[in-house]
Amino acid sequence: MDEFEARRVVDSLRERGVPAHLEMAKAGLSQFGVRVQLFDGRVAVWDTDGTAGLEAQVMRDGILVGFVPMIEGSDHFTEAQIIDAIARTDYDRPIARQRASAPPASAPLPQEGGFFRRFRNGFRN
């Protein structure tokens, strides 16, 4: 994902009440993804490895404790499909799976970035 696509995905997930954050890959400056804070202290890091398909690593305190295998056909997903796939993921097992439908949306979370985001975007929003 590029930075702007990742930011739009994060914003849409946060509108659904999913605690998502922009994640920059440590290996490269041009690779971005989505980090989802899970309820029990785990973190799911989506798509920062530069591959075409959508997958995630589930970490706790920097240690891999699970993963989401590459979702079949995800290399051709639209942003809406990416958002839906992340929202539908059930992380209760070490190898996460996709639910048939996304859980009901909860209260929206505020956009991240504040003033610096507006500055970077040229005060467009």
Short mmCIF file of C-alpha atoms in Angstrom, two decimals:
data_model
loop_
_atom_site.label_atom_id
_atom_site.label_comp_id
_atom_site.label_asym_id
_atom_site.label_seq_id
_atom_site.Cartn_x
_atom_site.Cartn_y
_atom_site.Cartn_z
CA MET A 1 0.00 0.00 0.00
CA ASP A 2 1.15 3.50 -0.60
CA GLU A 3 0.88 6.08 2.16
CA PHE A 4 -2.31 7.73 0.92
CA GLU A 5 -4.15 4.45 0.36
CA ALA A 6 -3.12 3.25 3.83
CA ARG A 7 -4.29 6.55 5.35
CA ARG A 8 -7.69 6.27 3.62
CA VAL A 9 -8.07 2.66 4.83
CA VAL A 10 -7.18 3.71 8.39
CA ASP A 11 -9.66 6.60 8.28
CA SER A 12 -12.46 4.33 7.04
CA LEU A 13 -11.72 1.70 9.69
CA ARG A 14 -11.68 4.35 12.42
CA GLU A 15 -15.09 5.60 11.16
CA ARG A 16 -16.32 2.04 11.87
CA GLY A 17 -14.83 2.15 15.37
CA VAL A 18 -11.87 -0.11 14.56
CA PRO A 19 -8.75 1.15 16.40
CA ALA A 20 -6.57 1.32 13.28
CA HIS A 21 -3.38 3.34 12.85
CA LEU A 22 -1.03 4.13 9.98
CA GLU A 23 2.02 1.83 10.08
CA MET A 24 5.29 2.56 8.29
CA ALA A 25 7.46 -0.45 7.51
CA LYS A 26 10.79 -0.39 9.28
CA ALA A 27 12.60 -1.74 6.21
CA GLY A 28 11.60 0.94 3.73
CA LEU A 29 10.35 4.47 3.69
CA SER A 30 7.80 3.86 0.94
CA GLN A 31 6.00 0.86 2.44
CA PHE A 32 2.95 1.57 4.55
CA GLY A 33 0.27 -0.54 6.12
CA VAL A 34 -2.40 -0.64 8.78
CA ARG A 35 -1.92 -1.47 12.46
CA VAL A 36 -4.99 -2.62 14.39
CA GLN A 37 -4.87 -2.55 18.20
CA LEU A 38 -6.62 -5.67 19.52
CA PHE A 39 -8.51 -5.80 22.80
CA ASP A 40 -5.99 -7.97 24.66
CA GLY A 41 -2.74 -6.11 23.98
CA ARG A 42 -2.00 -7.77 20.66
CA VAL A 43 -1.45 -5.81 17.47
CA ALA A 44 -2.28 -6.90 13.91
CA VAL A 45 0.02 -5.35 11.32
CA TRP A 46 -1.46 -5.48 7.84
CA ASP A 47 0.43 -5.29 4.55
CA THR A 48 3.77 -3.66 5.34
CA ASP A 49 5.90 -6.25 3.57
CA GLY A 50 5.48 -4.94 0.03
CA THR A 51 3.76 -8.04 -1.37
CA ALA A 52 0.70 -7.73 -3.58
CA GLY A 53 -1.67 -9.79 -1.40
CA LEU A 54 -3.30 -8.76 1.87
CA GLU A 55 -2.02 -10.52 5.00
CA ALA A 56 -1.11 -9.64 8.57
CA GLN A 57 1.15 -10.58 11.44
CA VAL A 58 -0.32 -10.59 14.94
CA MET A 59 2.21 -9.47 17.55
CA ARG A 60 2.33 -9.13 21.32
CA ASP A 61 5.29 -7.28 22.85
CA GLY A 62 7.19 -7.64 19.56
CA ILE A 63 6.74 -11.42 19.40
CA LEU A 64 4.75 -13.11 16.65
CA VAL A 65 1.74 -14.84 18.26
CA GLY A 66 -0.43 -15.37 15.18
CA PHE A 67 -1.03 -14.36 11.62
CA VAL A 68 -3.63 -13.80 8.96
CA PRO A 69 -2.71 -15.83 5.87
CA MET A 70 -2.84 -14.06 2.53
CA ILE A 71 -6.47 -13.60 1.56
CA GLU A 72 -7.12 -15.25 -1.77
CA GLY A 73 -7.69 -12.73 -4.55
CA SER A 74 -6.64 -9.82 -2.36
CA ASP A 75 -3.95 -8.71 -4.79
CA HIS A 76 -6.82 -7.23 -6.85
CA PHE A 77 -8.92 -5.83 -3.96
CA THR A 78 -10.32 -2.32 -4.06
CA GLU A 79 -9.95 -0.10 -0.99
CA ALA A 80 -13.50 -0.95 0.05
CA GLN A 81 -12.70 -4.67 -0.10
CA ILE A 82 -9.50 -4.14 1.92
CA ILE A 83 -11.46 -2.25 4.58
CA ASP A 84 -14.11 -4.96 4.70
CA ALA A 85 -11.52 -7.76 4.94
CA ILE A 86 -9.71 -6.10 7.84
CA ALA A 87 -12.99 -5.36 9.63
CA ARG A 88 -14.21 -8.97 9.17
CA THR A 89 -11.08 -10.65 10.54
CA ASP A 90 -11.51 -12.78 13.66
CA TYR A 91 -8.22 -12.82 15.58
CA ASP A 92 -9.28 -15.31 18.28
CA ARG A 93 -7.13 -18.14 16.88
CA PRO A 94 -3.38 -18.16 16.12
CA ILE A 95 -4.26 -18.50 12.43
CA ALA A 96 -6.92 -15.83 12.05
CA ARG A 97 -9.91 -16.32 9.78
CA GLN A 98 -12.45 -14.15 8.00
CA ARG A 99 -15.98 -13.91 9.42
CA ALA A 100 -18.90 -14.19 7.01
CA SER A 101 -19.79 -10.57 7.78
CA ALA A 102 -18.22 -7.68 9.66
CA PRO A 103 -19.33 -7.12 13.25
CA PRO A 104 -21.60 -4.10 13.77
CA ALA A 105 -19.78 -0.80 13.68
CA SER A 106 -19.12 0.85 17.01
CA ALA A 107 -18.70 4.52 17.82
CA PRO A 108 -16.36 6.25 15.36
CA LEU A 109 -12.86 7.11 16.51
CA PRO A 110 -11.29 10.49 15.72
CA GLN A 111 -8.96 10.84 12.74
CA GLU A 112 -5.29 10.66 13.58
CA GLY A 113 -2.82 13.40 12.84
CA GLY A 114 -4.46 16.60 14.01
CA PHE A 115 -2.74 19.82 12.97
CA PHE A 116 0.26 18.09 11.40
CA ARG A 117 -2.00 16.04 9.17
CA ARG A 118 -3.75 19.21 8.00
CA PHE A 119 -0.37 20.86 7.43
CA ARG A 120 0.90 17.92 5.39
CA ASN A 121 -2.31 17.81 3.33
CA GLY A 122 -2.14 21.53 2.58
CA PHE A 123 -5.05 22.34 4.96
CA ARG A 124 -7.51 20.66 2.56
CA ASN A 125 -9.38 18.84 5.34
#
